[in-house]
Amino acid sequence: MQISTEEMAGGITRVALDGRLDIAGAALVDLKMNVIAGSSRKLLIDLQNVSFLGSMGLRSIVLPARAVLGRGGKVVLFAPSEMVQSVIKTSGIDSLLPIHHDLAAAVAALQ
Amino acid sequence: MSPYELLAASMATQDTLQPAPRLILQSRLSEIALLWPWVEALAAEYAMPSDTLFAVHLCLEEAVSNIIRHGYGEQPGHRITVDFSQENASSLFFAIEDQAPPFDPLGHPAVPAMPAAESIDRLEPGGHGIRLLRRFAGSLGYQRLANGNRLIIRFPIYR
C-alpha cells in the first residue's frame, strides 16, 4: 500500500492511495491520512489505484474525512473502480463524501 | 531422468504449490492479513475472475474480523478455521468456524440498509461489516454448532 500527496491549485490536497486497502493496507496509511487531514481543508482522495477496499479501509477514509468536514472543509472521492465504488455505496458514506470520476468535476466540487 | 520421472516430479511440485483447503487463524487482528495470500493462491488455482476474488477477500475479511472483535472480544488463544471447496464449475464454498458464543450474523438486527449520512455525526467509521457481507456474498448460511458457530458463504463464478 502506497500513499502520496500533491498540492493542487486552489488549496486542494490530492492524496493518492495505491494498493489494497484491507486491514494491513489500512494500518500502513492511517497515520499519514490523519496527518494530511489535520492540515487540509479541501481533500481529494484519489482511489483510482486502490484494488481492494474493506471495512477497515473505509475507516481509513472516513476518520480523516470526518476531521476535514468537522472544520468546515470539503472531501471528495475520485475515480474508484466499480467494485471499490460498490463498497463505498453499500456503506452509505458517499452521501457526504461524493464520488467523482472526472477530475475537473472533482476539483469543482471542492471549490 | 525419464520423461515419466520428469512428469511425476513436475506434478509433485505442482501439488506442493496448491493452496491448502483449510486456513487456521488465531484470534488476533493481525492474523487477518493471512487471508489475502491464501485467497490469492486459491484465485490463481481456480481461475477466479477478479470481481470474485474481490468479493471473496472482502467477505472473509469482514467475517473473520467480526469473529475476532465481537465473537472473541479480541482475546487471544482462540482459533478460526476457514475451509474452502469448489462445489462445481460455477460455485465456490467457504465455511468459517469458531468456538465463540452463539452469534448469527444473518439474524443480527444491526443490518438495516445504511441510511444516507446527512451530517458528519452520521458518518460512521464502523459497523459496515455485516452489510458488506450481505452485499458481496452470493449466499450466506449460518449453523449453530455444539460449541461455536459456522458461517457458510457461497460465491457464484460468472465467466
PDB file of C-alpha atoms in Angstrom:
ATOM      1  CA  MET A   1       0.000   0.000   0.000  1.00  0.00           C
ATOM      2  CA  GLN A   2       1.422   3.337  -1.062  1.00  0.00           C
ATOM      3  CA  ILE A   3       0.272   6.857  -0.281  1.00  0.00           C
ATOM      4  CA  SER A   4       1.382  10.074  -1.951  1.00  0.00           C
ATOM      5  CA  THR A   5       0.212  13.660  -1.825  1.00  0.00           C
ATOM      6  CA  GLU A   6       0.148  16.551  -4.216  1.00  0.00           C
ATOM      7  CA  GLU A   7      -0.805  20.174  -3.576  1.00  0.00           C
ATOM      8  CA  MET A   8      -3.081  21.322  -6.396  1.00  0.00           C
ATOM      9  CA  ALA A   9      -4.219  24.803  -7.360  1.00  0.00           C
ATOM     10  CA  GLY A  10      -6.973  26.268  -5.228  1.00  0.00           C
ATOM     11  CA  GLY A  11      -5.639  24.883  -1.958  1.00  0.00           C
ATOM     12  CA  ILE A  12      -6.633  21.319  -2.789  1.00  0.00           C
ATOM     13  CA  THR A  13      -4.657  18.427  -1.350  1.00  0.00           C
ATOM     14  CA  ARG A  14      -4.759  15.340  -3.538  1.00  0.00           C
ATOM     15  CA  VAL A  15      -3.924  12.176  -1.648  1.00  0.00           C
ATOM     16  CA  ALA A  16      -3.419   9.181  -3.909  1.00  0.00           C
ATOM     17  CA  LEU A  17      -3.757   5.694  -2.471  1.00  0.00           C
ATOM     18  CA  ASP A  18      -2.276   2.762  -4.336  1.00  0.00           C
ATOM     19  CA  GLY A  19      -2.783  -0.894  -3.445  1.00  0.00           C
ATOM     20  CA  ARG A  20      -5.116  -2.979  -1.295  1.00  0.00           C
ATOM     21  CA  LEU A  21      -6.930  -1.052   1.413  1.00  0.00           C
ATOM     22  CA  ASP A  22      -7.508  -4.158   3.527  1.00  0.00           C
ATOM     23  CA  ILE A  23      -6.671  -4.424   7.225  1.00  0.00           C
ATOM     24  CA  ALA A  24      -2.932  -4.484   6.507  1.00  0.00           C
ATOM     25  CA  GLY A  25      -3.108  -1.649   3.976  1.00  0.00           C
ATOM     26  CA  ALA A  26      -5.238   0.448   6.324  1.00  0.00           C
ATOM     27  CA  ALA A  27      -2.650   0.106   9.080  1.00  0.00           C
ATOM     28  CA  LEU A  28       0.025   1.389   6.699  1.00  0.00           C
ATOM     29  CA  VAL A  29      -1.817   4.564   5.677  1.00  0.00           C
ATOM     30  CA  ASP A  30      -3.852   5.534   8.774  1.00  0.00           C
ATOM     31  CA  LEU A  31      -1.257   7.721  10.456  1.00  0.00           C
ATOM     32  CA  LYS A  32      -0.324   9.594   7.296  1.00  0.00           C
ATOM     33  CA  MET A  33      -4.000  10.045   6.324  1.00  0.00           C
ATOM     34  CA  ASN A  34      -4.712  11.594   9.707  1.00  0.00           C
ATOM     35  CA  VAL A  35      -1.730  13.941   9.435  1.00  0.00           C
ATOM     36  CA  ILE A  36      -2.866  15.040   5.962  1.00  0.00           C
ATOM     37  CA  ALA A  37      -6.433  15.512   7.173  1.00  0.00           C
ATOM     38  CA  GLY A  38      -5.162  17.634  10.054  1.00  0.00           C
ATOM     39  CA  SER A  39      -3.803  20.294   7.723  1.00  0.00           C
ATOM     40  CA  SER A  40      -6.180  20.140   4.751  1.00  0.00           C
ATOM     41  CA  ARG A  41      -9.495  21.911   4.129  1.00  0.00           C
ATOM     42  CA  LYS A  42     -10.040  20.634   0.582  1.00  0.00           C
ATOM     43  CA  LEU A  43      -9.182  16.973   0.273  1.00  0.00           C
ATOM     44  CA  LEU A  44      -9.344  14.939  -2.921  1.00  0.00           C
ATOM     45  CA  ILE A  45      -8.902  11.246  -2.126  1.00  0.00           C
ATOM     46  CA  ASP A  46      -7.702   9.575  -5.306  1.00  0.00           C
ATOM     47  CA  LEU A  47      -8.828   5.929  -5.291  1.00  0.00           C
ATOM     48  CA  GLN A  48      -8.111   5.021  -8.901  1.00  0.00           C
ATOM     49  CA  ASN A  49      -5.264   2.663  -7.960  1.00  0.00           C
ATOM     50  CA  VAL A  50      -6.997   1.094  -4.975  1.00  0.00           C
ATOM     51  CA  SER A  51      -7.584  -2.529  -5.931  1.00  0.00           C
ATOM     52  CA  PHE A  52      -9.460  -3.547  -2.756  1.00  0.00           C
ATOM     53  CA  LEU A  53     -11.475  -1.810  -0.057  1.00  0.00           C
ATOM     54  CA  GLY A  54     -12.829  -3.465   3.091  1.00  0.00           C
ATOM     55  CA  SER A  55     -14.455  -2.014   6.187  1.00  0.00           C
ATOM     56  CA  MET A  56     -11.087  -1.377   7.862  1.00  0.00           C
ATOM     57  CA  GLY A  57     -10.096   0.551   4.741  1.00  0.00           C
ATOM     58  CA  LEU A  58     -13.352   2.507   4.922  1.00  0.00           C
ATOM     59  CA  ARG A  59     -12.287   3.668   8.384  1.00  0.00           C
ATOM     60  CA  SER A  60      -9.040   4.958   6.872  1.00  0.00           C
ATOM     61  CA  ILE A  61     -11.127   7.188   4.620  1.00  0.00           C
ATOM     62  CA  VAL A  62     -13.974   8.108   6.972  1.00  0.00           C
ATOM     63  CA  LEU A  63     -11.983   9.169  10.043  1.00  0.00           C
ATOM     64  CA  PRO A  64      -9.743  11.704   8.245  1.00  0.00           C
ATOM     65  CA  ALA A  65     -12.705  12.868   6.132  1.00  0.00           C
ATOM     66  CA  ARG A  66     -14.695  13.490   9.288  1.00  0.00           C
ATOM     67  CA  ALA A  67     -11.848  15.622  10.649  1.00  0.00           C
ATOM     68  CA  VAL A  68     -11.805  17.771   7.490  1.00  0.00           C
ATOM     69  CA  LEU A  69     -15.619  18.120   7.339  1.00  0.00           C
ATOM     70  CA  GLY A  70     -15.696  18.924  11.040  1.00  0.00           C
ATOM     71  CA  ARG A  71     -13.547  22.004  10.383  1.00  0.00           C
ATOM     72  CA  GLY A  72     -15.883  23.133   7.613  1.00  0.00           C
ATOM     73  CA  GLY A  73     -13.741  21.642   4.842  1.00  0.00           C
ATOM     74  CA  LYS A  74     -14.698  19.506   1.867  1.00  0.00           C
ATOM     75  CA  VAL A  75     -13.766  15.983   0.793  1.00  0.00           C
ATOM     76  CA  VAL A  76     -14.380  14.163  -2.485  1.00  0.00           C
ATOM     77  CA  LEU A  77     -13.568  10.628  -3.571  1.00  0.00           C
ATOM     78  CA  PHE A  78     -12.039  10.309  -7.009  1.00  0.00           C
ATOM     79  CA  ALA A  79     -12.210   7.518  -9.583  1.00  0.00           C
ATOM     80  CA  PRO A  80     -12.813   4.325  -7.573  1.00  0.00           C
ATOM     81  CA  SER A  81     -13.062   1.076  -9.542  1.00  0.00           C
ATOM     82  CA  GLU A  82     -16.514  -0.440  -9.951  1.00  0.00           C
ATOM     83  CA  MET A  83     -16.035  -2.871  -7.040  1.00  0.00           C
ATOM     84  CA  VAL A  84     -14.491  -0.250  -4.738  1.00  0.00           C
ATOM     85  CA  GLN A  85     -17.347   2.108  -5.582  1.00  0.00           C
ATOM     86  CA  SER A  86     -19.811  -0.645  -4.740  1.00  0.00           C
ATOM     87  CA  VAL A  87     -18.243  -0.976  -1.254  1.00  0.00           C
ATOM     88  CA  ILE A  88     -18.466   2.797  -0.761  1.00  0.00           C
ATOM     89  CA  LYS A  89     -22.112   2.908  -1.842  1.00  0.00           C
ATOM     90  CA  THR A  90     -23.021  -0.087   0.337  1.00  0.00           C
ATOM     91  CA  SER A  91     -21.556   1.757   3.326  1.00  0.00           C
ATOM     92  CA  GLY A  92     -23.581   4.883   2.511  1.00  0.00           C
ATOM     93  CA  ILE A  93     -20.644   7.257   3.067  1.00  0.00           C
ATOM     94  CA  ASP A  94     -20.969   8.653  -0.457  1.00  0.00           C
ATOM     95  CA  SER A  95     -23.863  10.843   0.680  1.00  0.00           C
ATOM     96  CA  LEU A  96     -21.331  13.046   2.466  1.00  0.00           C
ATOM     97  CA  LEU A  97     -18.215  12.128   0.512  1.00  0.00           C
ATOM     98  CA  PRO A  98     -19.293  12.441  -3.126  1.00  0.00           C
ATOM     99  CA  ILE A  99     -17.712  10.254  -5.773  1.00  0.00           C
ATOM    100  CA  HIS A 100     -16.421  11.834  -8.990  1.00  0.00           C
ATOM    101  CA  HIS A 101     -14.867  10.115 -11.979  1.00  0.00           C
ATOM    102  CA  ASP A 102     -13.954  13.307 -13.788  1.00  0.00           C
ATOM    103  CA  LEU A 103     -11.058  15.242 -12.279  1.00  0.00           C
ATOM    104  CA  ALA A 104     -12.410  18.640 -13.317  1.00  0.00           C
ATOM    105  CA  ALA A 105     -15.744  17.829 -11.651  1.00  0.00           C
ATOM    106  CA  ALA A 106     -13.964  16.611  -8.514  1.00  0.00           C
ATOM    107  CA  VAL A 107     -11.954  19.840  -8.324  1.00  0.00           C
ATOM    108  CA  ALA A 108     -15.062  21.946  -8.970  1.00  0.00           C
ATOM    109  CA  ALA A 109     -16.889  20.166  -6.138  1.00  0.00           C
ATOM    110  CA  LEU A 110     -14.139  21.237  -3.742  1.00  0.00           C
ATOM    111  CA  GLN A 111     -14.320  24.951  -4.605  1.00  0.00           C
TER     112      GLN A 111
ATOM    113  CA  MET B   1      15.579 -38.690 -15.656  1.00  0.00           C
ATOM    114  CA  SER B   2      12.973 -40.366 -17.873  1.00  0.00           C
ATOM    115  CA  PRO B   3      10.014 -38.352 -19.242  1.00  0.00           C
ATOM    116  CA  TYR B   4       7.773 -40.158 -16.750  1.00  0.00           C
ATOM    117  CA  GLU B   5      10.015 -39.224 -13.851  1.00  0.00           C
ATOM    118  CA  LEU B   6      10.115 -35.641 -15.110  1.00  0.00           C
ATOM    119  CA  LEU B   7       6.312 -35.575 -15.316  1.00  0.00           C
ATOM    120  CA  ALA B   8       5.979 -37.100 -11.857  1.00  0.00           C
ATOM    121  CA  ALA B   9       8.450 -34.578 -10.453  1.00  0.00           C
ATOM    122  CA  SER B  10       6.618 -31.640 -12.018  1.00  0.00           C
ATOM    123  CA  MET B  11       3.260 -32.905 -10.735  1.00  0.00           C
ATOM    124  CA  ALA B  12       4.712 -33.301  -7.263  1.00  0.00           C
ATOM    125  CA  THR B  13       5.958 -29.723  -7.457  1.00  0.00           C
ATOM    126  CA  GLN B  14       2.523 -28.523  -8.525  1.00  0.00           C
ATOM    127  CA  ASP B  15       0.945 -30.423  -5.661  1.00  0.00           C
ATOM    128  CA  THR B  16       3.147 -28.709  -3.146  1.00  0.00           C
ATOM    129  CA  LEU B  17       2.168 -25.315  -4.591  1.00  0.00           C
ATOM    130  CA  GLN B  18      -1.559 -25.926  -4.346  1.00  0.00           C
ATOM    131  CA  PRO B  19      -3.157 -23.819  -1.630  1.00  0.00           C
ATOM    132  CA  ALA B  20      -4.384 -25.829   1.346  1.00  0.00           C
ATOM    133  CA  PRO B  21      -8.173 -26.148   1.501  1.00  0.00           C
ATOM    134  CA  ARG B  22      -8.126 -25.092   5.157  1.00  0.00           C
ATOM    135  CA  LEU B  23      -6.706 -21.957   6.726  1.00  0.00           C
ATOM    136  CA  ILE B  24      -6.383 -21.793  10.513  1.00  0.00           C
ATOM    137  CA  LEU B  25      -6.193 -18.359  12.107  1.00  0.00           C
ATOM    138  CA  GLN B  26      -5.580 -17.298  15.686  1.00  0.00           C
ATOM    139  CA  SER B  27      -7.861 -14.758  17.367  1.00  0.00           C
ATOM    140  CA  ARG B  28      -5.649 -11.741  16.753  1.00  0.00           C
ATOM    141  CA  LEU B  29      -6.487  -8.953  14.296  1.00  0.00           C
ATOM    142  CA  SER B  30      -3.005  -9.269  12.752  1.00  0.00           C
ATOM    143  CA  GLU B  31      -3.974 -12.786  11.577  1.00  0.00           C
ATOM    144  CA  ILE B  32      -6.483 -11.273   9.135  1.00  0.00           C
ATOM    145  CA  ALA B  33      -3.533 -10.312   6.936  1.00  0.00           C
ATOM    146  CA  LEU B  34      -3.021 -14.054   6.283  1.00  0.00           C
ATOM    147  CA  LEU B  35      -6.305 -14.204   4.364  1.00  0.00           C
ATOM    148  CA  TRP B  36      -5.029 -12.336   1.313  1.00  0.00           C
ATOM    149  CA  PRO B  37      -2.143 -14.643   0.289  1.00  0.00           C
ATOM    150  CA  TRP B  38      -4.413 -17.669   0.793  1.00  0.00           C
ATOM    151  CA  VAL B  39      -7.300 -16.201  -1.199  1.00  0.00           C
ATOM    152  CA  GLU B  40      -4.908 -15.002  -3.897  1.00  0.00           C
ATOM    153  CA  ALA B  41      -3.465 -18.533  -4.220  1.00  0.00           C
ATOM    154  CA  LEU B  42      -6.972 -20.010  -4.425  1.00  0.00           C
ATOM    155  CA  ALA B  43      -7.893 -17.450  -7.076  1.00  0.00           C
ATOM    156  CA  ALA B  44      -4.900 -18.478  -9.170  1.00  0.00           C
ATOM    157  CA  GLU B  45      -5.574 -22.183  -8.686  1.00  0.00           C
ATOM    158  CA  TYR B  46      -9.283 -21.990  -9.521  1.00  0.00           C
ATOM    159  CA  ALA B  47      -9.054 -19.191 -12.109  1.00  0.00           C
ATOM    160  CA  MET B  48     -11.380 -16.879 -10.201  1.00  0.00           C
ATOM    161  CA  PRO B  49     -12.394 -13.734 -12.064  1.00  0.00           C
ATOM    162  CA  SER B  50     -11.066 -10.578 -10.399  1.00  0.00           C
ATOM    163  CA  ASP B  51     -14.509  -9.483  -9.156  1.00  0.00           C
ATOM    164  CA  THR B  52     -14.979 -12.882  -7.481  1.00  0.00           C
ATOM    165  CA  LEU B  53     -11.540 -12.594  -5.869  1.00  0.00           C
ATOM    166  CA  PHE B  54     -12.519  -9.137  -4.570  1.00  0.00           C
ATOM    167  CA  ALA B  55     -15.819 -10.426  -3.145  1.00  0.00           C
ATOM    168  CA  VAL B  56     -14.194 -13.480  -1.519  1.00  0.00           C
ATOM    169  CA  HIS B  57     -11.437 -11.390   0.078  1.00  0.00           C
ATOM    170  CA  LEU B  58     -13.976  -8.821   1.294  1.00  0.00           C
ATOM    171  CA  CYS B  59     -16.414 -11.334   2.796  1.00  0.00           C
ATOM    172  CA  LEU B  60     -13.718 -13.411   4.503  1.00  0.00           C
ATOM    173  CA  GLU B  61     -12.051 -10.297   5.930  1.00  0.00           C
ATOM    174  CA  GLU B  62     -15.370  -8.989   7.270  1.00  0.00           C
ATOM    175  CA  ALA B  63     -16.458 -12.360   8.684  1.00  0.00           C
ATOM    176  CA  VAL B  64     -13.133 -13.141  10.386  1.00  0.00           C
ATOM    177  CA  SER B  65     -12.785  -9.580  11.690  1.00  0.00           C
ATOM    178  CA  ASN B  66     -16.274  -9.818  13.227  1.00  0.00           C
ATOM    179  CA  ILE B  67     -15.415 -13.106  14.946  1.00  0.00           C
ATOM    180  CA  ILE B  68     -12.134 -11.803  16.390  1.00  0.00           C
ATOM    181  CA  ARG B  69     -13.541  -8.450  17.517  1.00  0.00           C
ATOM    182  CA  HIS B  70     -17.032  -9.425  18.652  1.00  0.00           C
ATOM    183  CA  GLY B  71     -17.090 -13.229  18.987  1.00  0.00           C
ATOM    184  CA  TYR B  72     -13.801 -13.496  20.856  1.00  0.00           C
ATOM    185  CA  GLY B  73     -13.664  -9.890  22.123  1.00  0.00           C
ATOM    186  CA  GLU B  74     -10.080  -9.685  20.776  1.00  0.00           C
ATOM    187  CA  GLN B  75      -8.991 -12.195  23.405  1.00  0.00           C
ATOM    188  CA  PRO B  76      -6.037 -14.307  22.182  1.00  0.00           C
ATOM    189  CA  GLY B  77      -5.858 -18.067  22.481  1.00  0.00           C
ATOM    190  CA  HIS B  78      -8.791 -18.993  20.237  1.00  0.00           C
ATOM    191  CA  ARG B  79      -8.906 -20.042  16.645  1.00  0.00           C
ATOM    192  CA  ILE B  80     -10.926 -19.699  13.480  1.00  0.00           C
ATOM    193  CA  THR B  81     -10.904 -22.214  10.655  1.00  0.00           C
ATOM    194  CA  VAL B  82     -11.761 -21.314   7.088  1.00  0.00           C
ATOM    195  CA  ASP B  83     -12.489 -24.238   4.764  1.00  0.00           C
ATOM    196  CA  PHE B  84     -12.705 -23.947   1.021  1.00  0.00           C
ATOM    197  CA  SER B  85     -14.112 -26.223  -1.639  1.00  0.00           C
ATOM    198  CA  GLN B  86     -15.225 -25.798  -5.189  1.00  0.00           C
ATOM    199  CA  GLU B  87     -18.695 -27.291  -5.271  1.00  0.00           C
ATOM    200  CA  ASN B  88     -18.930 -27.280  -9.037  1.00  0.00           C
ATOM    201  CA  ALA B  89     -17.699 -25.291 -12.021  1.00  0.00           C
ATOM    202  CA  SER B  90     -19.791 -22.277 -11.085  1.00  0.00           C
ATOM    203  CA  SER B  91     -19.801 -22.187  -7.291  1.00  0.00           C
ATOM    204  CA  LEU B  92     -17.210 -21.676  -4.559  1.00  0.00           C
ATOM    205  CA  PHE B  93     -17.891 -22.694  -0.969  1.00  0.00           C
ATOM    206  CA  PHE B  94     -16.340 -21.327   2.215  1.00  0.00           C
ATOM    207  CA  ALA B  95     -17.149 -22.400   5.781  1.00  0.00           C
ATOM    208  CA  ILE B  96     -15.857 -20.291   8.670  1.00  0.00           C
ATOM    209  CA  GLU B  97     -15.966 -21.903  12.099  1.00  0.00           C
ATOM    210  CA  ASP B  98     -15.265 -20.526  15.534  1.00  0.00           C
ATOM    211  CA  GLN B  99     -15.758 -21.565  19.160  1.00  0.00           C
ATOM    212  CA  ALA B 100     -17.207 -18.201  20.187  1.00  0.00           C
ATOM    213  CA  PRO B 101     -20.556 -17.620  21.920  1.00  0.00           C
ATOM    214  CA  PRO B 102     -23.594 -18.000  19.637  1.00  0.00           C
ATOM    215  CA  PHE B 103     -23.807 -15.269  17.031  1.00  0.00           C
ATOM    216  CA  ASP B 104     -25.904 -15.430  13.894  1.00  0.00           C
ATOM    217  CA  PRO B 105     -24.844 -12.527  11.667  1.00  0.00           C
ATOM    218  CA  LEU B 106     -27.853 -13.178   9.433  1.00  0.00           C
ATOM    219  CA  GLY B 107     -30.280 -12.732  12.300  1.00  0.00           C
ATOM    220  CA  HIS B 108     -28.438  -9.757  13.723  1.00  0.00           C
ATOM    221  CA  PRO B 109     -30.694  -6.710  13.949  1.00  0.00           C
ATOM    222  CA  ALA B 110     -27.917  -4.262  13.089  1.00  0.00           C
ATOM    223  CA  VAL B 111     -28.213  -4.792   9.374  1.00  0.00           C
ATOM    224  CA  PRO B 112     -30.801  -2.365   8.071  1.00  0.00           C
ATOM    225  CA  ALA B 113     -29.864  -0.554   4.899  1.00  0.00           C
ATOM    226  CA  MET B 114     -27.445   2.218   5.646  1.00  0.00           C
ATOM    227  CA  PRO B 115     -29.338   5.490   5.871  1.00  0.00           C
ATOM    228  CA  ALA B 116     -27.776   8.287   3.912  1.00  0.00           C
ATOM    229  CA  ALA B 117     -25.432  10.181   6.194  1.00  0.00           C
ATOM    230  CA  GLU B 118     -26.851  13.680   6.499  1.00  0.00           C
ATOM    231  CA  SER B 119     -24.237  15.106   8.799  1.00  0.00           C
ATOM    232  CA  ILE B 120     -20.710  14.298   9.827  1.00  0.00           C
ATOM    233  CA  ASP B 121     -22.063  12.778  13.025  1.00  0.00           C
ATOM    234  CA  ARG B 122     -23.830  10.178  10.910  1.00  0.00           C
ATOM    235  CA  LEU B 123     -20.647   9.342   9.011  1.00  0.00           C
ATOM    236  CA  GLU B 124     -19.958   6.083  10.765  1.00  0.00           C
ATOM    237  CA  PRO B 125     -16.421   4.735  10.623  1.00  0.00           C
ATOM    238  CA  GLY B 126     -17.527   1.219  11.590  1.00  0.00           C
ATOM    239  CA  GLY B 127     -20.443  -1.184  11.538  1.00  0.00           C
ATOM    240  CA  HIS B 128     -20.339  -1.866   7.813  1.00  0.00           C
ATOM    241  CA  GLY B 129     -19.044  -5.432   8.003  1.00  0.00           C
ATOM    242  CA  ILE B 130     -22.297  -7.378   8.001  1.00  0.00           C
ATOM    243  CA  ARG B 131     -23.827  -5.075   5.418  1.00  0.00           C
ATOM    244  CA  LEU B 132     -20.859  -5.666   3.113  1.00  0.00           C
ATOM    245  CA  LEU B 133     -21.028  -9.408   3.752  1.00  0.00           C
ATOM    246  CA  ARG B 134     -24.669  -9.466   2.663  1.00  0.00           C
ATOM    247  CA  ARG B 135     -23.999  -7.344  -0.389  1.00  0.00           C
ATOM    248  CA  PHE B 136     -20.976  -9.243  -1.737  1.00  0.00           C
ATOM    249  CA  ALA B 137     -21.656 -12.886  -0.810  1.00  0.00           C
ATOM    250  CA  GLY B 138     -23.528 -14.984  -3.330  1.00  0.00           C
ATOM    251  CA  SER B 139     -25.411 -16.635  -0.474  1.00  0.00           C
ATOM    252  CA  LEU B 140     -24.961 -16.869   3.274  1.00  0.00           C
ATOM    253  CA  GLY B 141     -25.876 -19.625   5.705  1.00  0.00           C
ATOM    254  CA  TYR B 142     -25.491 -19.960   9.445  1.00  0.00           C
ATOM    255  CA  GLN B 143     -25.286 -23.089  11.607  1.00  0.00           C
ATOM    256  CA  ARG B 144     -25.105 -23.104  15.380  1.00  0.00           C
ATOM    257  CA  LEU B 145     -22.557 -25.722  16.437  1.00  0.00           C
ATOM    258  CA  ALA B 146     -22.422 -27.523  19.782  1.00  0.00           C
ATOM    259  CA  ASN B 147     -19.533 -25.286  20.760  1.00  0.00           C
ATOM    260  CA  GLY B 148     -19.383 -22.452  18.276  1.00  0.00           C
ATOM    261  CA  ASN B 149     -20.649 -21.065  15.021  1.00  0.00           C
ATOM    262  CA  ARG B 150     -20.348 -21.916  11.342  1.00  0.00           C
ATOM    263  CA  LEU B 151     -20.878 -19.313   8.662  1.00  0.00           C
ATOM    264  CA  ILE B 152     -21.234 -20.650   5.126  1.00  0.00           C
ATOM    265  CA  ILE B 153     -20.556 -18.325   2.223  1.00  0.00           C
ATOM    266  CA  ARG B 154     -21.047 -19.306  -1.403  1.00  0.00           C
ATOM    267  CA  PHE B 155     -19.915 -17.328  -4.407  1.00  0.00           C
ATOM    268  CA  PRO B 156     -21.103 -17.839  -7.943  1.00  0.00           C
ATOM    269  CA  ILE B 157     -18.451 -17.657 -10.642  1.00  0.00           C
ATOM    270  CA  TYR B 158     -19.544 -15.741 -13.715  1.00  0.00           C
ATOM    271  CA  ARG B 159     -17.074 -16.289 -16.523  1.00  0.00           C
TER     272      ARG B 159
END
